[in-house]
Every structure is written in structure tokens, then in C-alpha cells.
């Protein structure tokens, strides 16, 4: 199995709990084809959907087709992840109570928000890194102070807060499993006027005393996190963890209607759904707007499997980022102060050097749950 075949196989496996057609096709493939399980493990772990793959195969009673040792390993990892998520839910509930006591209502985002909303049949499915939540700009700094006054502090080796960032630096507390990211924005500056606190606050959900996004905006943010914030739209890449969330959310809300609430963001979101529609094997709930731009995007998306263009795009993107930094340095005083403090901090260079030498390890839960 090459990379594309492996990716598409895993993607279809993620849908078999809800899609009968894909369930039948995967069972036939498992019975008649030699699956490269080493490749499946490598790709599914790199996309942070290894537990989700296990849960879906288990629900379909397909574990009988897998090597026994692999099943045991998948079960072990999923059990660890489930316990971690239980602790994350408890931690999120506590910090929600803390902020409500101070008249601040946090809006929980991304993986934690989905766990709290009960999106997953098994909470062990979703690999979650940090607890992300959003507050209004006027509550942002007071929220930070509340956390600092409750024994939350900076992670070791973390750089200074950049005032142009969407969130404050990660805050951690001894004895608590997850770092916390306090957001006052949820998207890069180019689109902040379209997808922001005011926009999503209009139709938030309240679930057992906790505030989360509407299903439509959960779907939109799942795409935005990959397509916009992580440059997926530029590189024509897909993160299956985000795609799986989009698939599940497409069962809760109309995908086209969700995307069509936006203007500048509509095309990047539509292109991601077009790729999901193809990778997940033409699922009705992932129908997209069949535009010329979407067709062009799909051609580029598929060409990367046989004709990689990532290096050229990456070099261009580095140049683009440097120009943006220079522009901010010239035009924004707060950014100049932050950059000056970073560049004159000797410890920052030492920490950066150490980070560059580090190798990702499967035993590091912070890397596993990025």
C-alpha cells in the first residue's frame, strides 16, 4: 500500500460506524486484501486518529481481521487516551466553574469542546492536546490573571507572549493533565473580521452548564484550524483528525449551510469539504459546492500524491512569513516591543537550540496529543 492507498483506507475505516456502504467495502477489503498494517499504524498515528481507527473497527466487529498484537496495542493506546480525556473533561469543568464564579463564560473550542458536547460515541476516540477556550477581548487579560492567581503558570522553555497571537501562552498547573490556551481570537489576522467572538457568540450552545460552539461553527472551526491556521489550504494537505471531526459534525448540521454563513472563508472551507467528500468515499452529508475553484483544488490535492510540490511551497511560505513580520515590525508598536524583547533574550536562543535538537518520541504524551 502506498501513502494514498493507506490514507484512503484509514479514512473509510473512520466512517464505518455510520456509513453502511463503506462498512461493506472495508470488510471486503479486509477479507480479500493483504493490508500493510505497518503503514496503517504510521499514517494513523501521524494524523492523531489511531484510537478513532480502533474504536470504529471495534464497533463494526472487524478487529477479528487484524493481527492480535496490533489489536492489543490499539486497545492499550485507546485506554490511555480515554483516561486522559476523562481527566481533561474534569479539568475543563473545574476551570469553567472558576471562570463562571468570576462572571466570565468561556466558550470551549476544538477537541475539548467536542468532548464536552458529547460528539464522540467513545471519548477515547479523540486525541486532545490543550484545553482551548475563547473569551471576549475585554475579558482576556482578567481571565489570564484569574488563572495565574489559581496556580497556573508558564510551561518550561516557553517563549514570551506575542500580542499579535490568537491566544495567550500555554498555562499549566501541577497535578493537572492539560495545558490551557486562553483565546481572544480563533483565526489568523486576515480573517478575524469574519470569524470571531461576536460571530460565534450569536448561536452558542449551553450543555450541562458549559458553553460550546454551535454545530455549524464547530464544523467551520474544525476546517479553519487545518485549512487556515495550519496552512492546509496553501499546501493542499488534509489532517484526518480535523476531517474526522468534520465528518461527525456533518451528521449534526448541514455542511453547505454552515460554510455558506461565511464569505471570504467560504472557498477554503468548501475546498476542504471537497477533499473530505473524495477521501471518505462520496458521503452525502459531505456534499460541497461544485465550483471551478473546488475542482482546481482537488486536482492539486490529488497531484501531491504523485508529484510533491511541498518543498517549493514551503520556501515561498517562509519568505511570505518574513515579509509579514517586517510589515508588523514597521506598523505595530506592540509587536516591535515583543520582537525586541525576544531577540535580546539570550535564554530564548538557548531554548530554541534545545527544541531544534529534540526528536519526537511516542512516549511523550504532549507530542502524541499535539
XYZ file of C-alpha atoms in Angstrom:
370
model
C 0.000 0.000 0.000
C 1.361 3.411 -0.947
C 0.627 6.548 1.081
C -2.527 7.487 -0.843
C -3.972 3.975 -0.618
C -3.236 3.883 3.100
C -4.751 7.322 3.733
C -7.943 6.487 1.829
C -8.246 3.089 3.555
C -7.937 4.696 7.011
C -10.389 7.453 6.094
C -13.042 4.952 5.018
C -12.466 2.953 8.210
C -13.287 6.100 10.208
C -16.797 6.165 8.688
C -17.870 2.524 9.027
C -19.868 3.129 12.213
C -22.229 5.421 10.292
C -21.863 4.562 6.599
C -23.130 1.122 5.502
C -21.573 1.347 2.031
C -18.093 1.965 3.442
C -18.573 -0.727 6.062
C -19.264 -3.299 3.348
C -16.312 -2.156 1.239
C -13.873 -2.207 4.171
C -14.969 -5.679 5.282
C -14.493 -6.976 1.739
C -11.043 -5.386 1.612
C -10.072 -6.813 5.000
C -11.128 -10.304 3.916
C -9.576 -10.334 0.456
C -6.564 -7.998 0.584
C -3.281 -8.038 2.406
C -3.285 -4.838 4.430
C 0.041 -3.173 5.186
C -0.655 -2.697 8.880
C 2.712 -1.096 9.497
C 1.803 1.656 7.026
C -1.659 1.977 8.607
C -0.148 2.453 12.067
C 2.373 5.004 10.766
C -0.179 7.138 8.910
C -2.932 6.923 11.545
C -0.585 7.923 14.367
C 0.852 10.821 12.341
C -2.714 12.079 11.829
C -3.633 11.544 15.526
C -6.558 9.230 14.727
C -5.110 5.884 15.873
C -7.666 5.496 18.726
C -10.519 6.595 16.433
C -9.480 3.922 13.933
C -9.538 1.289 16.676
C -12.946 2.385 18.007
C -14.564 2.245 14.581
C -13.088 -1.172 13.738
C -14.226 -2.466 17.124
C -17.798 -1.158 16.734
C -18.013 -2.861 13.339
C -16.658 -6.131 14.813
C -13.719 -6.017 12.385
C -10.915 -6.498 14.917
C -11.028 -10.204 14.055
C -9.298 -9.355 10.768
C -6.349 -7.601 12.423
C -3.165 -9.111 13.834
C -3.703 -9.996 17.508
C -0.673 -7.994 18.692
C -1.888 -4.912 16.831
C -5.338 -5.160 18.434
C -3.762 -5.370 21.884
C -1.609 -2.309 21.182
C -4.548 -0.304 19.796
C -6.635 -1.189 22.848
C -3.800 -0.160 25.165
C -3.319 3.239 23.494
C -7.070 3.909 23.380
C -7.478 3.055 27.074
C -4.702 5.516 27.947
C -6.297 8.176 25.756
C -9.744 7.582 27.256
C -8.395 8.044 30.781
C -6.551 11.185 29.691
C -9.748 12.591 28.163
C -11.689 11.840 31.342
C -9.145 13.941 33.216
C -9.346 16.701 30.581
C -13.137 16.826 30.907
C -12.861 17.090 34.699
C -10.217 19.819 34.420
C -12.321 21.756 31.895
C -15.378 21.554 34.141
C -13.380 22.907 37.077
C -11.933 25.837 35.175
C -15.403 26.569 33.770
C -16.711 26.825 37.350
C -13.749 29.012 38.289
C -14.467 31.488 35.499
C -18.240 31.479 35.984
C -17.610 32.400 39.615
C -15.821 35.463 38.234
C -18.674 36.317 35.809
C -16.777 35.083 32.734
C -18.327 32.465 30.411
C -15.614 30.650 28.445
C -16.529 29.130 25.067
C -14.740 25.785 24.760
C -13.158 25.069 21.383
C -11.844 22.243 19.216
C -11.254 18.805 20.777
C -12.180 19.736 24.336
C -15.324 21.482 23.134
C -16.294 18.374 21.171
C -15.687 16.118 24.170
C -17.840 18.351 26.374
C -20.577 18.387 23.724
C -20.637 14.580 23.534
C -19.702 14.425 19.854
C -17.907 11.072 20.118
C -19.553 7.735 20.838
C -16.415 6.851 22.824
C -14.412 9.689 24.388
C -11.322 7.564 23.813
C -11.552 8.297 20.082
C -10.310 11.888 20.116
C -6.690 12.760 20.839
C -6.654 16.149 22.566
C -3.655 18.277 23.458
C -4.595 21.519 25.187
C -7.804 22.885 26.638
C -8.687 25.754 24.311
C -11.378 28.277 25.110
C -12.407 31.709 23.905
C -13.328 34.832 25.868
C -14.119 38.351 24.730
C -11.298 40.844 24.288
C -12.424 42.818 27.326
C -12.244 39.661 29.484
C -8.951 38.385 28.073
C -6.392 39.829 30.484
C -8.609 39.454 33.543
C -9.023 35.757 32.623
C -5.239 35.380 32.473
C -4.919 36.946 35.926
C -7.549 34.605 37.354
C -5.551 31.619 36.140
C -2.274 32.968 37.444
C -3.905 33.577 40.815
C -5.013 29.938 40.810
C -1.540 28.411 40.422
C -1.409 28.262 36.618
C 1.951 29.310 35.160
C 4.081 29.196 32.009
C 5.392 25.932 30.633
C 9.132 25.445 30.896
C 11.139 26.804 27.930
C 8.169 28.759 26.583
C 8.758 31.998 24.701
C 7.206 35.327 25.674
C 3.632 36.219 24.799
C 3.230 37.810 21.383
C 0.371 40.363 21.488
C -0.499 39.519 17.880
C -1.163 35.853 18.696
C -4.655 34.416 18.815
C -4.119 33.112 22.333
C -2.009 33.652 25.403
C 0.990 31.403 26.049
C 0.192 27.924 27.335
C -0.562 27.837 31.067
C -0.077 24.703 33.136
C -0.859 23.681 36.699
C 0.856 20.999 38.741
C -1.271 17.880 39.021
C -3.420 18.799 36.005
C -3.064 16.854 32.782
C -3.567 19.521 30.100
C -2.147 22.925 29.305
C -4.652 25.746 28.847
C -4.782 28.153 25.911
C -6.850 31.286 26.521
C -8.023 32.741 23.191
C -9.319 36.169 22.314
C -9.237 35.273 18.593
C -9.540 31.942 16.794
C -8.198 32.625 13.311
C -5.312 34.411 11.632
C -5.487 38.166 11.263
C -6.598 38.111 7.613
C -9.987 36.634 8.566
C -10.506 37.994 12.087
C -13.217 40.374 10.905
C -15.326 37.448 9.672
C -14.905 34.615 12.164
C -14.556 35.971 15.691
C -16.115 36.113 19.144
C -19.053 38.276 18.030
C -19.846 35.963 15.122
C -19.828 32.677 17.028
C -21.368 34.077 20.218
C -24.719 34.558 18.465
C -25.596 30.845 18.350
C -23.529 29.164 21.048
C -24.808 26.037 22.821
C -25.168 25.519 26.565
C -24.609 21.897 27.551
C -24.758 20.994 31.250
C -23.647 24.475 32.275
C -20.815 24.643 29.734
C -20.673 26.853 26.647
C -19.561 25.438 23.294
C -19.893 26.463 19.655
C -22.947 25.657 17.574
C -22.529 22.503 15.484
C -22.240 24.644 12.355
C -19.401 26.697 13.814
C -17.771 23.589 15.255
C -17.651 22.282 11.701
C -16.323 25.597 10.384
C -13.637 25.814 13.068
C -12.540 22.205 12.508
C -11.781 23.156 8.900
C -10.315 26.560 9.727
C -7.829 25.046 12.184
C -6.376 22.927 9.362
C -7.002 24.997 6.245
C -6.212 28.479 7.535
C -4.329 28.415 10.836
C -2.112 25.467 9.804
C -1.785 26.451 6.102
C -3.565 23.340 4.802
C -5.300 25.368 2.096
C -1.958 26.608 0.809
C -0.197 23.226 0.930
C -3.293 21.274 -0.231
C -2.977 18.872 2.687
C -5.511 17.265 4.980
C -5.314 16.394 8.671
C -7.519 13.336 9.192
C -8.212 14.308 12.803
C -9.891 17.506 11.600
C -11.540 15.680 8.703
C -12.995 13.054 11.059
C -14.474 15.810 13.244
C -15.977 17.387 10.118
C -17.479 14.022 9.124
C -19.088 13.559 12.555
C -20.321 17.149 12.631
C -21.808 16.784 9.147
C -24.264 14.372 10.805
C -25.309 17.142 13.209
C -25.617 20.102 10.849
C -25.943 20.854 7.137
C -22.408 21.223 5.805
C -23.234 23.581 2.940
C -25.374 25.812 5.140
C -22.581 26.035 7.719
C -19.992 27.106 5.134
C -22.385 29.486 3.420
C -22.671 31.647 6.543
C -19.172 32.912 5.669
C -17.865 34.986 2.776
C -14.073 35.229 2.486
C -13.681 31.852 4.155
C -16.271 30.032 2.068
C -13.923 28.892 -0.688
C -11.148 27.474 1.575
C -13.781 25.662 3.629
C -15.569 24.343 0.563
C -12.280 23.028 -0.838
C -11.579 21.111 2.374
C -15.041 19.537 2.297
C -14.479 18.634 -1.371
C -11.328 16.745 -0.348
C -13.236 15.083 2.531
C -16.003 14.045 0.143
C -13.453 12.279 -2.024
C -11.246 10.785 0.699
C -14.206 9.480 2.734
C -15.752 7.972 -0.416
C -18.578 10.280 -1.582
C -20.604 10.630 1.601
C -23.895 12.510 1.180
C -23.526 14.629 4.319
C -20.236 15.983 2.906
C -21.746 17.317 -0.313
C -19.980 20.537 -1.302
C -20.468 23.427 -3.716
C -19.053 22.135 -7.020
C -17.213 25.255 -8.153
C -14.282 25.688 -10.551
C -12.065 26.608 -7.610
C -13.010 23.404 -5.795
C -12.260 21.340 -8.915
C -8.860 23.013 -9.261
C -8.110 22.424 -5.583
C -8.959 18.724 -5.917
C -6.588 18.374 -8.863
C -3.769 19.878 -6.800
C -4.747 17.831 -3.755
C -4.541 14.579 -5.723
C -1.386 15.533 -7.627
C 0.612 15.792 -4.402
C 0.500 12.008 -4.043
C 2.468 11.531 -7.268
C 4.163 14.898 -7.763
C 5.035 16.502 -4.412
C 5.338 20.310 -4.510
C 5.569 20.878 -0.780
C 9.210 21.994 -0.655
C 8.732 24.782 -3.188
C 5.590 25.983 -1.408
C 7.279 25.796 1.965
C 10.172 28.003 0.780
C 7.714 30.532 -0.615
C 5.732 30.477 2.626
C 8.862 31.161 4.692
C 9.580 34.245 2.567
C 5.962 35.324 2.937
C 6.124 35.000 6.731
C 9.320 37.045 6.882
C 7.667 39.850 4.900
C 4.662 39.772 7.241
C 6.989 40.025 10.262
C 8.757 43.022 8.721
C 5.430 44.708 7.951
C 4.196 44.197 11.538
C 7.506 45.416 12.919
C 7.189 48.674 10.986
C 3.494 49.330 11.590
C 2.658 47.924 15.047
C 4.349 49.272 18.160
C 3.297 46.405 20.462
C 4.765 43.911 18.009
C 8.058 45.854 17.866
C 8.312 45.736 21.662
C 7.602 41.991 21.751
C 10.079 41.182 18.959
C 12.789 43.308 20.547
C 12.330 41.520 23.886
C 12.566 38.113 22.177
C 15.624 38.943 20.079
C 17.508 40.369 23.045
C 16.701 37.407 25.322
C 19.763 35.134 25.474
C 17.735 32.368 27.105
C 15.391 32.332 24.106
C 18.238 31.323 21.782
C 19.325 28.562 24.151
C 15.779 27.229 24.446
C 15.280 27.342 20.669
C 18.520 25.430 20.145
C 17.380 22.734 22.588
C 13.963 22.452 20.934
C 15.516 22.052 17.481
C 17.576 19.095 18.724
C 14.628 17.296 20.268
C 13.233 14.253 18.466
C 9.558 13.421 18.731
C 9.043 10.413 20.957
C 5.968 8.149 21.122
C 6.402 8.166 24.903
C 5.812 11.927 25.121
C 2.059 12.491 25.570
C 2.353 16.198 24.778
C 3.668 15.284 21.329
C 1.210 12.447 20.816
C -1.714 14.777 21.562
C -0.470 17.837 19.708
